[in-house]
Coordinates of C-alpha atoms and ligand atoms in Angstrom, one line a residue:
M1 CA -83.6 132.9 -125.7
A2 CA -86.2 130.7 -124.0
K3 CA -88.5 132.6 -121.8
D4 CA -87.2 131.1 -118.6
E5 CA -83.7 131.9 -119.5
Q6 CA -84.9 135.5 -120.4
N7 CA -86.6 135.7 -116.9
N8 CA -83.7 134.4 -115.2
R9 CA -81.3 136.8 -117.0
M10 CA -83.5 139.7 -116.0
E11 CA -83.7 138.5 -112.5
K12 CA -80.1 138.2 -112.2
L13 CA -79.5 141.7 -113.7
V14 CA -82.1 143.4 -111.2
S15 CA -80.5 141.7 -108.3
L16 CA -77.0 142.8 -109.4
C17 CA -78.2 146.3 -109.9
K18 CA -79.5 146.4 -106.3
R19 CA -76.5 144.5 -104.8
R20 CA -73.9 146.7 -106.4
G21 CA -75.8 150.0 -106.2
F22 CA -76.8 150.8 -109.7
I23 CA -80.6 150.9 -109.3
F24 CA -83.0 150.9 -106.2
Q25 CA -86.7 150.8 -105.8
S26 CA -87.6 154.4 -104.9
S27 CA -88.7 154.7 -101.3
E28 CA -87.9 151.1 -100.6
I29 CA -88.0 151.3 -96.9
Y30 CA -91.7 152.4 -97.2
G31 CA -92.5 149.4 -99.5
G32 CA -91.4 151.2 -102.8
I33 CA -93.7 153.2 -105.2
N34 CA -94.6 151.6 -108.3
G35 CA -93.0 153.0 -111.5
F36 CA -90.2 155.2 -109.6
W37 CA -86.6 154.2 -109.4
D38 CA -83.5 155.6 -107.8
Y39 CA -80.0 155.4 -109.3
G40 CA -77.4 154.4 -106.7
P41 CA -73.7 155.4 -106.7
L42 CA -72.7 153.4 -109.7
G43 CA -76.0 153.9 -111.6
A44 CA -75.8 157.7 -111.1
E45 CA -72.3 157.7 -112.6
L46 CA -73.4 155.4 -115.6
K47 CA -76.3 157.6 -116.3
R48 CA -74.2 160.7 -116.1
N49 CA -71.8 159.2 -118.7
L50 CA -74.7 158.1 -121.0
R51 CA -76.0 161.7 -120.7
D52 CA -72.7 163.1 -121.4
T53 CA -72.1 160.9 -124.5
W54 CA -75.5 162.0 -126.0
W55 CA -74.8 165.6 -125.3
K56 CA -71.4 165.5 -127.0
A57 CA -72.7 163.5 -130.1
V58 CA -75.7 165.6 -130.6
I59 CA -74.6 169.1 -129.5
R60 CA -71.0 169.6 -128.7
Q61 CA -69.5 167.8 -131.7
R62 CA -71.8 169.6 -134.2
D63 CA -72.0 173.1 -135.2
D64 CA -75.6 173.0 -136.2
V65 CA -77.3 172.0 -132.8
V66 CA -77.8 174.3 -129.7
A67 CA -78.9 173.3 -126.3
L68 CA -81.8 174.1 -124.0
D69 CA -82.8 173.4 -120.4
A70 CA -86.4 174.2 -120.0
S71 CA -88.7 174.0 -117.0
I72 CA -90.7 170.7 -116.2
I73 CA -93.9 172.6 -115.6
L74 CA -95.0 174.7 -118.6
H75 CA -98.0 176.9 -119.3
P76 CA -100.9 174.5 -119.6
A77 CA -101.7 176.1 -123.0
V78 CA -98.7 174.4 -124.3
W79 CA -100.2 171.0 -123.7
K80 CA -103.5 172.1 -125.3
A81 CA -101.8 173.2 -128.4
S82 CA -99.6 170.1 -128.6
G83 CA -102.7 167.8 -128.4
H84 CA -101.7 166.2 -125.1
V85 CA -104.6 167.5 -123.1
D86 CA -107.1 166.0 -125.6
T87 CA -105.3 162.9 -127.0
F88 CA -102.3 161.8 -124.9
S89 CA -103.9 158.7 -123.5
D90 CA -103.6 155.0 -123.5
P91 CA -106.4 152.6 -123.5
M92 CA -107.2 151.1 -120.0
S93 CA -109.3 148.1 -118.9
D94 CA -110.0 146.8 -115.3
C95 CA -110.4 143.2 -114.3
L96 CA -114.2 143.1 -113.2
L97 CA -113.3 140.6 -110.4
T98 CA -109.9 141.7 -109.0
K99 CA -110.0 145.4 -110.2
S100 CA -106.5 145.1 -111.4
R101 CA -105.6 147.5 -114.2
F102 CA -104.4 146.8 -117.7
R103 CA -103.2 148.8 -120.7
S104 CA -105.6 147.3 -123.1
D105 CA -103.2 147.4 -126.1
Q106 CA -100.7 145.4 -124.3
I107 CA -102.8 142.6 -123.3
E108 CA -101.6 139.2 -124.8
P109 CA -104.5 138.0 -127.2
Q110 CA -106.0 134.8 -125.9
S111 CA -108.1 132.1 -127.3
G112 CA -110.4 129.6 -125.7
T113 CA -114.0 129.1 -124.5
A114 CA -115.7 132.1 -122.8
V115 CA -118.4 131.1 -120.4
W116 CA -121.0 134.0 -120.2
F117 CA -123.4 134.5 -117.4
S118 CA -126.2 137.1 -117.2
G119 CA -126.5 137.3 -113.3
A120 CA -126.9 135.2 -110.1
R121 CA -129.6 134.6 -107.5
S122 CA -129.0 134.0 -103.7
A123 CA -131.4 131.3 -102.2
T124 CA -130.9 132.7 -98.7
T125 CA -131.4 136.4 -99.3
G126 CA -133.4 136.3 -102.7
H127 CA -130.9 138.9 -104.0
A128 CA -130.4 138.7 -107.7
P129 CA -127.7 140.9 -109.3
E130 CA -128.1 141.1 -113.0
R131 CA -125.2 142.1 -115.1
P132 CA -123.1 140.2 -117.7
F133 CA -119.9 138.5 -116.6
A134 CA -117.6 136.0 -118.5
V135 CA -114.7 133.8 -117.8
L136 CA -112.2 132.5 -120.4
L137 CA -111.3 129.0 -120.0
R138 CA -108.0 128.2 -121.5
K139 CA -106.6 124.6 -122.3
N140 CA -107.1 122.1 -119.4
E141 CA -109.4 124.5 -117.4
N142 CA -112.7 123.3 -116.0
I143 CA -116.1 124.8 -116.3
E144 CA -116.4 124.7 -112.6
Q145 CA -113.6 127.2 -112.5
A146 CA -115.5 129.6 -114.4
R147 CA -118.6 129.1 -112.2
R148 CA -116.5 129.6 -109.1
L149 CA -115.1 132.9 -110.3
A150 CA -118.7 134.1 -111.5
R151 CA -120.0 133.3 -108.0
E152 CA -117.2 135.4 -106.4
Y153 CA -118.0 138.2 -108.9
Y154 CA -121.8 138.2 -108.4
A155 CA -121.2 137.9 -104.5
E156 CA -119.2 141.2 -104.3
G157 CA -121.3 143.9 -103.0
S158 CA -124.6 141.7 -103.0
V159 CA -124.3 138.9 -100.5
D160 CA -122.3 138.4 -97.2
K161 CA -119.0 136.9 -98.2
T162 CA -118.0 135.9 -94.7
T163 CA -120.7 133.3 -94.3
G164 CA -119.4 131.2 -97.3
D165 CA -123.0 131.4 -98.6
W166 CA -121.8 133.0 -101.8
M167 CA -120.6 129.7 -103.0
N168 CA -124.2 128.6 -103.4
L169 CA -125.2 131.4 -105.5
E170 CA -127.3 130.2 -108.5
L171 CA -125.8 131.3 -111.7
L172 CA -128.2 132.6 -114.4
G173 CA -128.0 132.6 -118.3
E174 CA -125.0 130.4 -118.7
R175 CA -123.8 130.0 -122.2
Q176 CA -120.5 129.3 -124.0
E177 CA -118.8 130.9 -126.9
E178 CA -115.5 130.1 -128.6
V179 CA -113.2 133.2 -128.9
V180 CA -110.1 133.7 -130.8
N181 CA -107.1 136.3 -130.0
S182 CA -109.3 138.1 -127.7
T183 CA -108.1 140.9 -125.3
R184 CA -111.1 141.2 -123.3
F185 CA -110.0 138.8 -120.6
N186 CA -107.6 139.0 -117.7
P187 CA -104.6 136.9 -118.7
S188 CA -104.0 135.7 -115.2
N189 CA -107.6 134.6 -114.1
G190 CA -109.5 134.6 -117.3
G191 CA -112.0 137.1 -115.8
L192 CA -113.9 139.6 -118.1
L193 CA -112.4 143.2 -118.3
T194 CA -114.1 146.4 -118.7
E195 CA -114.3 148.0 -122.3
P196 CA -111.1 149.9 -123.0
R197 CA -111.4 153.6 -122.1
P198 CA -108.9 156.3 -122.7
F199 CA -106.8 157.3 -119.7
N200 CA -104.7 160.6 -119.9
L201 CA -101.2 159.9 -119.0
M202 CA -100.3 163.4 -117.9
L203 CA -99.6 164.0 -114.1
K204 CA -101.6 166.9 -112.9
T205 CA -100.8 169.4 -110.2
H206 CA -101.7 172.8 -109.1
T207 CA -99.5 175.9 -109.0
G208 CA -100.0 178.4 -106.2
P209 CA -101.7 178.0 -102.9
V210 CA -105.2 177.4 -104.2
E211 CA -106.2 174.1 -105.8
S212 CA -108.7 175.1 -108.4
D213 CA -109.4 174.2 -112.1
D214 CA -107.8 177.7 -112.9
N215 CA -104.3 176.7 -111.7
V216 CA -104.1 173.1 -112.9
A217 CA -100.5 172.5 -114.4
Y218 CA -99.0 169.3 -115.7
L219 CA -95.6 167.7 -115.3
R220 CA -94.2 167.6 -118.8
P221 CA -95.0 164.2 -120.4
E222 CA -92.1 164.9 -122.8
T223 CA -89.3 167.5 -123.2
A224 CA -89.9 168.3 -126.8
Q225 CA -92.7 170.8 -126.4
A226 CA -90.6 173.3 -124.7
I227 CA -88.3 173.3 -127.7
F228 CA -91.1 174.4 -129.9
A229 CA -92.4 177.0 -127.4
Q230 CA -89.0 178.4 -127.0
F231 CA -88.1 178.1 -130.8
K232 CA -88.4 182.0 -131.5
N233 CA -86.4 183.0 -128.6
V234 CA -83.6 180.5 -129.6
V235 CA -83.7 181.9 -133.3
D236 CA -83.6 185.5 -132.1
S237 CA -80.9 185.1 -129.5
T238 CA -78.4 183.0 -131.6
R239 CA -77.1 182.9 -135.1
V240 CA -78.7 179.6 -135.9
K241 CA -80.1 179.3 -139.5
V242 CA -82.3 176.4 -140.9
P243 CA -81.3 173.6 -141.0
F244 CA -80.5 173.5 -137.3
G245 CA -81.4 171.7 -134.1
I246 CA -82.4 172.4 -130.6
A247 CA -81.7 169.7 -128.1
Q248 CA -82.3 169.0 -124.3
I249 CA -82.1 166.3 -121.8
G250 CA -84.5 166.2 -118.9
K251 CA -87.2 164.7 -116.8
A252 CA -90.5 163.7 -118.2
F253 CA -93.5 162.2 -116.4
R254 CA -96.3 159.9 -117.5
N255 CA -98.8 158.3 -115.3
E256 CA -98.2 154.9 -117.0
I257 CA -101.2 152.5 -116.4
T258 CA -98.9 149.6 -115.8
P259 CA -95.1 150.5 -115.3
R260 CA -93.1 147.4 -116.0
N261 CA -90.0 145.7 -116.9
F262 CA -87.8 147.4 -114.1
I263 CA -86.8 150.9 -115.5
F264 CA -88.1 150.2 -119.0
R265 CA -91.6 151.8 -118.5
S266 CA -91.6 154.1 -115.3
R267 CA -93.6 157.0 -114.4
E268 CA -90.7 159.4 -113.9
F269 CA -87.9 159.1 -116.4
E270 CA -85.5 161.2 -118.4
Q271 CA -85.6 162.0 -122.2
M272 CA -82.9 163.1 -124.6
E273 CA -84.7 164.9 -127.4
L274 CA -83.5 166.7 -130.6
E275 CA -85.7 168.8 -132.7
F276 CA -83.9 169.3 -135.9
F277 CA -85.5 172.0 -138.1
I278 CA -85.3 171.9 -141.9
R279 CA -86.6 173.8 -144.9
P280 CA -89.9 172.5 -146.2
D281 CA -89.4 170.6 -149.5
E282 CA -91.0 173.3 -151.5
A283 CA -88.4 175.8 -150.2
I284 CA -85.7 173.4 -151.3
E285 CA -87.2 173.2 -154.7
L286 CA -87.5 176.9 -155.0
L287 CA -83.9 177.2 -154.1
Y288 CA -82.2 174.5 -155.9
G289 CA -84.8 173.5 -158.7
N290 CA -84.7 169.9 -157.3
V291 CA -85.1 168.0 -154.0
T292 CA -83.0 165.0 -153.2
R293 CA -85.1 162.2 -151.9
W294 CA -84.2 159.1 -150.2
E295 CA -83.2 156.0 -152.3
E296 CA -81.6 152.7 -151.3
G297 CA -77.9 153.2 -150.9
A298 CA -78.0 157.2 -151.0
D299 CA -74.9 158.7 -149.3
L300 CA -76.0 160.1 -145.9
S301 CA -72.5 160.8 -144.8
S302 CA -72.7 164.5 -145.2
P303 CA -75.7 166.7 -145.3
Q304 CA -76.3 168.6 -148.8
P305 CA -78.3 171.8 -149.1
N306 CA -80.8 170.2 -151.5
W307 CA -81.7 167.4 -149.1
G308 CA -85.6 166.9 -148.7
W309 CA -87.1 165.6 -145.3
E310 CA -86.7 162.0 -146.3
M311 CA -82.9 162.3 -146.6
W312 CA -82.7 164.2 -143.2
H313 CA -84.8 161.6 -141.5
R314 CA -82.5 158.8 -142.9
Y315 CA -79.5 160.9 -141.9
W316 CA -80.6 161.0 -138.3
V317 CA -81.3 157.4 -138.2
A318 CA -77.7 156.8 -139.4
E319 CA -76.3 159.3 -137.0
R320 CA -78.2 157.8 -134.0
T321 CA -77.2 154.3 -135.0
A322 CA -73.5 155.4 -135.2
Y323 CA -73.9 156.8 -131.7
Y324 CA -75.1 153.6 -130.3
A325 CA -72.3 151.7 -131.9
G326 CA -69.9 154.1 -130.2
I327 CA -71.2 153.1 -126.8
G328 CA -71.1 149.4 -127.5
L329 CA -74.6 148.8 -128.9
G330 CA -74.0 147.4 -132.4
P331 CA -76.2 145.9 -135.0
D332 CA -76.3 142.6 -133.1
V333 CA -78.4 144.1 -130.3
L334 CA -80.3 146.8 -132.3
D335 CA -83.3 146.5 -134.6
Y336 CA -85.6 149.0 -136.5
Y337 CA -89.4 149.2 -137.0
W338 CA -90.5 151.5 -139.6
Q339 CA -94.1 152.3 -138.6
Q340 CA -96.6 151.5 -141.3
P341 CA -98.9 154.2 -142.7
E342 CA -101.7 152.9 -140.3
D343 CA -99.4 153.1 -137.3
L344 CA -98.4 156.8 -137.9
A345 CA -99.8 159.6 -135.8
H346 CA -101.8 161.8 -138.1
Y347 CA -99.1 164.6 -138.2
A348 CA -96.2 162.2 -138.8
R349 CA -94.8 161.7 -142.3
A350 CA -92.5 158.8 -141.2
T351 CA -91.4 157.3 -137.9
V352 CA -88.8 154.7 -137.2
D353 CA -88.4 153.1 -133.8
I354 CA -84.9 152.0 -133.0
L355 CA -85.3 148.9 -130.9
F356 CA -83.1 147.0 -128.5
K357 CA -83.0 143.3 -127.8
F358 CA -83.9 143.6 -124.1
P359 CA -84.0 140.3 -122.0
F360 CA -87.9 140.5 -122.0
G361 CA -88.1 141.1 -125.8
T362 CA -87.2 143.5 -128.6
E363 CA -88.6 146.9 -127.7
E364 CA -88.3 150.6 -128.5
L365 CA -85.2 152.5 -127.4
E366 CA -85.7 155.6 -129.4
G367 CA -88.3 157.0 -131.8
I368 CA -87.2 159.1 -134.8
A369 CA -90.1 160.9 -136.4
A370 CA -90.5 163.3 -139.3
R371 CA -93.3 165.6 -138.0
G372 CA -93.6 168.2 -140.8
D373 CA -94.5 171.6 -139.4
F374 CA -97.2 170.4 -137.2
D375 CA -95.9 171.4 -133.7
L376 CA -94.7 174.9 -134.6
R377 CA -98.0 175.4 -136.6
Q378 CA -100.0 174.4 -133.6
H379 CA -98.2 176.8 -131.3
Q380 CA -98.3 179.6 -133.7
K381 CA -102.2 179.1 -133.9
H382 CA -102.7 178.8 -130.2
S383 CA -100.3 181.4 -129.0
G384 CA -101.1 183.8 -131.7
K385 CA -97.4 184.6 -132.1
P386 CA -95.7 184.3 -135.5
L387 CA -93.2 181.4 -135.4
E388 CA -92.1 181.6 -139.0
V389 CA -88.5 182.2 -140.0
F390 CA -87.3 184.5 -142.7
D391 CA -85.0 183.0 -145.2
E392 CA -83.1 185.6 -147.3
E393 CA -81.6 183.2 -149.7
L394 CA -85.3 181.8 -150.4
K395 CA -86.6 185.3 -151.1
A396 CA -83.8 186.0 -153.5
A397 CA -84.4 182.7 -155.3
A398 CA -88.1 183.3 -155.6
S399 CA -87.6 186.9 -156.8
A400 CA -85.7 185.6 -159.7
L401 CA -88.7 183.7 -161.1
S402 CA -90.9 185.1 -163.7
E403 CA -94.7 185.3 -162.9
D404 CA -95.3 182.2 -165.2
Q405 CA -92.7 180.3 -163.4
R406 CA -94.5 181.1 -160.0
Q407 CA -97.9 180.0 -161.3
A408 CA -96.3 176.8 -162.5
F409 CA -94.7 176.3 -159.1
I410 CA -98.1 176.9 -157.3
Q411 CA -99.8 174.5 -159.6
K412 CA -97.1 171.8 -159.0
T413 CA -97.3 172.2 -155.3
F414 CA -101.1 171.9 -155.4
E415 CA -100.8 168.7 -157.5
N416 CA -98.3 167.2 -155.0
R417 CA -100.3 168.2 -151.9
S418 CA -100.1 165.6 -149.1
K419 CA -103.8 166.1 -147.9
P420 CA -106.3 166.0 -150.7
E421 CA -108.7 168.4 -148.7
T422 CA -106.1 171.2 -149.1
T423 CA -107.6 173.9 -151.4
E424 CA -105.9 175.7 -154.3
A425 CA -106.3 178.9 -152.4
E426 CA -104.5 177.6 -149.3
I427 CA -101.6 176.3 -151.5
S428 CA -101.4 179.7 -153.4
A429 CA -101.2 181.6 -150.0
Y430 CA -98.6 179.2 -148.8
C431 CA -96.5 179.5 -151.9
H432 CA -96.7 183.4 -151.8
N433 CA -95.4 183.3 -148.3
L434 CA -92.6 181.2 -149.4
F435 CA -91.8 183.7 -152.3
K436 CA -91.4 186.3 -149.6
G437 CA -88.9 184.1 -147.9
N438 CA -91.2 183.0 -145.0
Y439 CA -92.0 179.6 -143.8
L440 CA -92.4 177.4 -140.6
P441 CA -89.5 174.9 -140.5
H442 CA -90.2 171.2 -140.7
V443 CA -88.8 169.0 -138.1
I444 CA -87.1 165.7 -137.6
E445 CA -87.3 164.5 -134.0
P446 CA -84.9 161.8 -132.6
S447 CA -86.4 161.1 -129.1
A448 CA -84.5 158.7 -126.8
G449 CA -85.1 157.6 -123.2
L450 CA -82.2 157.9 -120.9
D451 CA -83.4 155.2 -118.5
R452 CA -84.2 152.7 -121.3
L453 CA -80.7 153.4 -122.6
A454 CA -79.3 152.7 -119.2
L455 CA -81.3 149.4 -119.1
A456 CA -80.0 148.6 -122.6
I457 CA -76.5 149.2 -121.7
L458 CA -76.8 147.3 -118.4
S459 CA -78.4 144.3 -120.3
A460 CA -76.0 144.3 -123.1
A461 CA -73.0 144.5 -120.6
Y462 CA -74.2 141.6 -118.2
D463 CA -72.2 138.5 -118.7
E464 CA -71.2 135.3 -116.8
E465 CA -68.3 133.2 -117.6
V466 CA -66.5 130.2 -116.1
V467 CA -63.1 130.9 -115.2
T468 CA -60.2 129.1 -113.5
S469 CA -58.9 130.7 -110.4
D470 CA -55.4 131.1 -109.4
G471 CA -55.9 128.0 -107.1
G472 CA -57.1 125.9 -110.1
K473 CA -60.7 125.9 -109.2
S474 CA -63.6 126.7 -111.7
E475 CA -65.6 129.6 -110.7
T476 CA -68.4 131.8 -112.4
R477 CA -67.1 135.3 -113.0
T478 CA -70.0 137.9 -113.3
V479 CA -68.8 140.8 -115.4
M480 CA -70.5 144.0 -116.7
R481 CA -68.7 144.4 -120.0
F482 CA -69.5 148.3 -120.3
H483 CA -68.0 150.2 -123.1
P484 CA -65.0 152.0 -121.3
R485 CA -66.7 155.3 -122.5
V486 CA -69.8 154.6 -120.3
A487 CA -68.4 152.6 -117.4
P488 CA -69.2 154.1 -114.1
I489 CA -65.7 153.6 -112.8
K490 CA -63.0 153.9 -115.3
C491 CA -60.2 152.6 -113.3
A492 CA -59.6 151.0 -109.8
V493 CA -56.4 151.5 -108.1
L494 CA -55.3 148.8 -105.8
P495 CA -52.2 148.6 -103.4
L496 CA -51.2 145.0 -103.2
L497 CA -51.2 145.3 -99.5
K498 CA -52.9 147.7 -97.2
N499 CA -50.4 147.5 -94.3
K500 CA -47.4 148.5 -96.5
P501 CA -47.4 152.3 -96.3
A502 CA -45.2 152.7 -99.4
L503 CA -47.8 150.7 -101.5
V504 CA -50.6 152.7 -100.1
E505 CA -48.9 156.0 -100.5
K506 CA -48.0 155.3 -104.2
A507 CA -51.5 154.0 -105.0
R508 CA -53.0 157.2 -103.5
E509 CA -50.9 159.4 -105.5
I510 CA -51.9 157.6 -108.7
V511 CA -55.7 158.1 -107.7
Q512 CA -54.9 161.8 -107.1
S513 CA -53.2 162.2 -110.5
L514 CA -56.2 160.7 -112.3
R515 CA -59.2 162.0 -110.3
S516 CA -59.7 165.4 -112.2
Q517 CA -60.2 163.6 -115.5
M518 CA -62.1 160.4 -114.7
N519 CA -64.0 158.6 -112.0
V520 CA -61.3 156.5 -110.2
F521 CA -61.8 154.1 -107.3
Y522 CA -59.4 153.2 -104.5
D523 CA -59.6 149.8 -103.0
E524 CA -57.3 148.3 -100.4
S525 CA -59.3 145.6 -98.7
G526 CA -59.4 141.8 -99.4
A527 CA -57.3 139.6 -101.6
I528 CA -56.4 141.1 -104.8
G529 CA -58.4 138.4 -106.8
R530 CA -61.5 139.3 -104.9
R531 CA -61.0 143.0 -105.6
Y532 CA -60.7 142.2 -109.2
R533 CA -63.9 140.3 -109.2
R534 CA -65.6 143.3 -107.4
Q535 CA -64.6 145.6 -110.1
D536 CA -65.7 143.1 -112.8
E537 CA -69.2 143.4 -111.4
A538 CA -69.1 147.0 -111.3
G539 CA -67.9 147.0 -115.0
T540 CA -64.6 148.8 -114.3
P541 CA -62.6 148.4 -117.5
F542 CA -59.1 148.8 -116.0
C543 CA -57.5 147.8 -112.5
V544 CA -54.1 149.3 -111.6
T545 CA -52.2 147.2 -109.2
V546 CA -49.4 148.8 -107.1
D547 CA -46.9 146.1 -106.1
F548 CA -43.3 145.7 -104.7
D549 CA -42.0 146.2 -108.2
T550 CA -43.6 149.5 -108.4
I551 CA -41.8 150.8 -105.3
G552 CA -38.5 149.3 -106.4
E553 CA -38.4 146.6 -103.8
N554 CA -37.5 144.0 -106.3
G555 CA -34.7 146.1 -108.0
P556 CA -34.8 149.1 -110.2
E557 CA -36.0 147.3 -113.5
N558 CA -39.7 147.8 -112.8
E559 CA -39.6 150.7 -110.5
G560 CA -42.3 153.3 -111.4
T561 CA -44.3 150.7 -113.2
V562 CA -47.7 149.3 -112.4
T563 CA -49.8 146.4 -113.6
L564 CA -52.7 147.3 -115.7
R565 CA -55.4 144.6 -115.7
H566 CA -58.0 144.4 -118.5
R567 CA -61.5 143.6 -117.4
D568 CA -62.6 141.5 -120.4
S569 CA -59.6 139.5 -121.3
M570 CA -58.2 139.5 -117.6
T571 CA -54.8 140.0 -119.1
Q572 CA -52.2 142.2 -117.3
E573 CA -49.4 144.2 -118.6
R574 CA -46.9 146.4 -116.9
I575 CA -46.8 150.0 -117.8
P576 CA -45.0 153.1 -116.4
I577 CA -47.0 155.3 -114.2
T578 CA -46.1 158.1 -116.4
A579 CA -48.0 156.5 -119.3
L580 CA -51.0 155.7 -117.4
K581 CA -53.2 158.7 -117.8
A582 CA -52.7 158.8 -121.6
R583 CA -53.5 155.1 -121.9
L584 CA -56.8 155.5 -119.9
L585 CA -58.0 158.6 -121.4
E586 CA -57.4 157.1 -124.9
A587 CA -59.7 154.3 -124.1
T588 CA -62.4 156.0 -122.1
L589 CA -63.0 159.4 -123.7
Ligands
ATP1 P1 -93.9 153.6 -125.7 O1 -94.7 153.2 -126.9 O2 -92.9 152.5 -125.3 O3 -94.8 154.0 -124.6 P2 -93.8 156.0 -126.9 O4 -93.6 155.8 -128.4 O5 -94.8 156.7 -126.2 O6 -93.2 154.9 -126.1 P3 -92.2 158.5 -127.1 O7 -93.3 159.4 -126.7 O8 -91.9 158.4 -128.5 O9 -92.5 157.1 -126.5 O10 -90.9 158.8 -126.1 C1 -89.7 158.7 -126.7 C2 -88.8 157.9 -125.9 O11 -88.9 158.1 -124.5 C3 -89.1 156.4 -126.0 O12 -88.4 155.9 -127.1 C4 -88.5 155.8 -124.6 O13 -87.1 155.7 -124.8 C5 -88.8 157.0 -123.6 N1 -89.9 156.6 -122.8 C6 -91.3 157.0 -123.2 N2 -92.1 156.6 -122.2 C7 -91.2 156.1 -121.2 C8 -91.4 155.4 -120.0 N3 -92.7 155.4 -119.4 N4 -90.5 155.1 -119.2 C9 -89.2 155.2 -119.6 N5 -88.9 155.7 -120.9 C10 -89.9 156.1 -121.6

């Protein structure tokens, strides 16, 4: 898609979202608040449906995943242990001229001629600020432009800008330099940016009546850490056994430097995260004498006891892909980015980003990381509480080994260690712990953003087509082609005329009969064609029209039937009212 077309599509989508009540700017009557959004009546239903599909796929339809609903504010020590206090930051730069902020790693690299200055002098006041400043000249830009921006920069805080004198500032030390793919300049005015500096993304608050350093707390920047912090409680209070998962959906907060692209990157958002705990590969080796590792074409359909972490990781990529297909996001709109070793966080063994082709580019929808035992180990260390599990089968398998076999196992584990700095003594202690049946489970983490998913679903659904109206005129129909499973309204019930009580009564009866199982909408106002168009824009997959045939006014033949209109094909069929609920449930569940 060309850039203009992409922008245009995005603009139309944002405008439809507001017009039809999917998404509003938060606090709009006060001018809005950057990075925060509200979901309107249709958006709230859409989001709820998405949440439900995830909950169903990840928890309800499996017997190896349980749920958690943790608090948003956790003990600050959690964020110290997880590394968020020290390292959860993005690089930030400011424009020296306009003070606008940038996420340094998201600045589009630019090439051109940088014009550097060392300072300026005012002939009237004699004032001479000395500090380096530069302006990047792109194609067709004149050096005078750089000089004007430089004068404006040096004038700030040093000469009276109201007199216009600043325009005569004498610039000092001008020199030119060719730059290639630089991210040091403001893409909109070419002005120099500050050196990138880390900016911690956690939103801080205080608990209790006194604001002091002792009661600092953070709004969680991800839902995952609460799962690790509650790991032991879940294990002790349920009958779960590794491999198993703990999943939760909830709000997360990040003080993003530059929220952008509508709801794609906001400061308050919702995550859907699963921590799937598995045995470490060494435990699998002890139990089964071998570990199944990933190779191209491996069968991922059904988990096997001797799967190593790579298989589990691939399995979850396949599961999540199947989930997306089930709500209408197929291979045509998804892509994958396997992070390169140099991109990986120090604790991650592998990470794949599932990407979606948004109108503004192909970007991350969900990340699936194999995180080893990093998180549980950190929390065990910082809390001083043991978080290991005891694995009866593992203990039994190890006790069947001879002393020589154990030594050989320790030796092999040492040779295959992932970090060269790990000592033989550390490996030996780790293996002896395994022989007793104890270990910290490793984890595979599929982590998805609910709001990003909502945006993906909205962008994939948006469509315009030219249709011929009943009167023979061509018109553009805007239609949201949501998968019926996630559509905010499943069915609209429309009496043909609102001033015919028998039609209205029958239509209301149908609404009532469907209401307990799906979101239905009753609409009696306007011409039927216009009512259909309204539902097309809301993405309602089915419209039911109650007409004179329904109430037997045209004879007994079609009495008790309604027309069922299909949103995508616009075709209509007559079906008995008695068959309606089953038909709708079949399509929307
Ligand atoms: P990004 O690189 O886009 O900032 P991330 O890699 O930091 O994302 P994770 O920490 O892996 O993201 O979070 C998991 C998921 O949470 C992301 O795939 C995304 O769907 C969602 N997410 C993260 N940050 C935001 C945000 N600011 N607004 C909306 N959703 C977000």
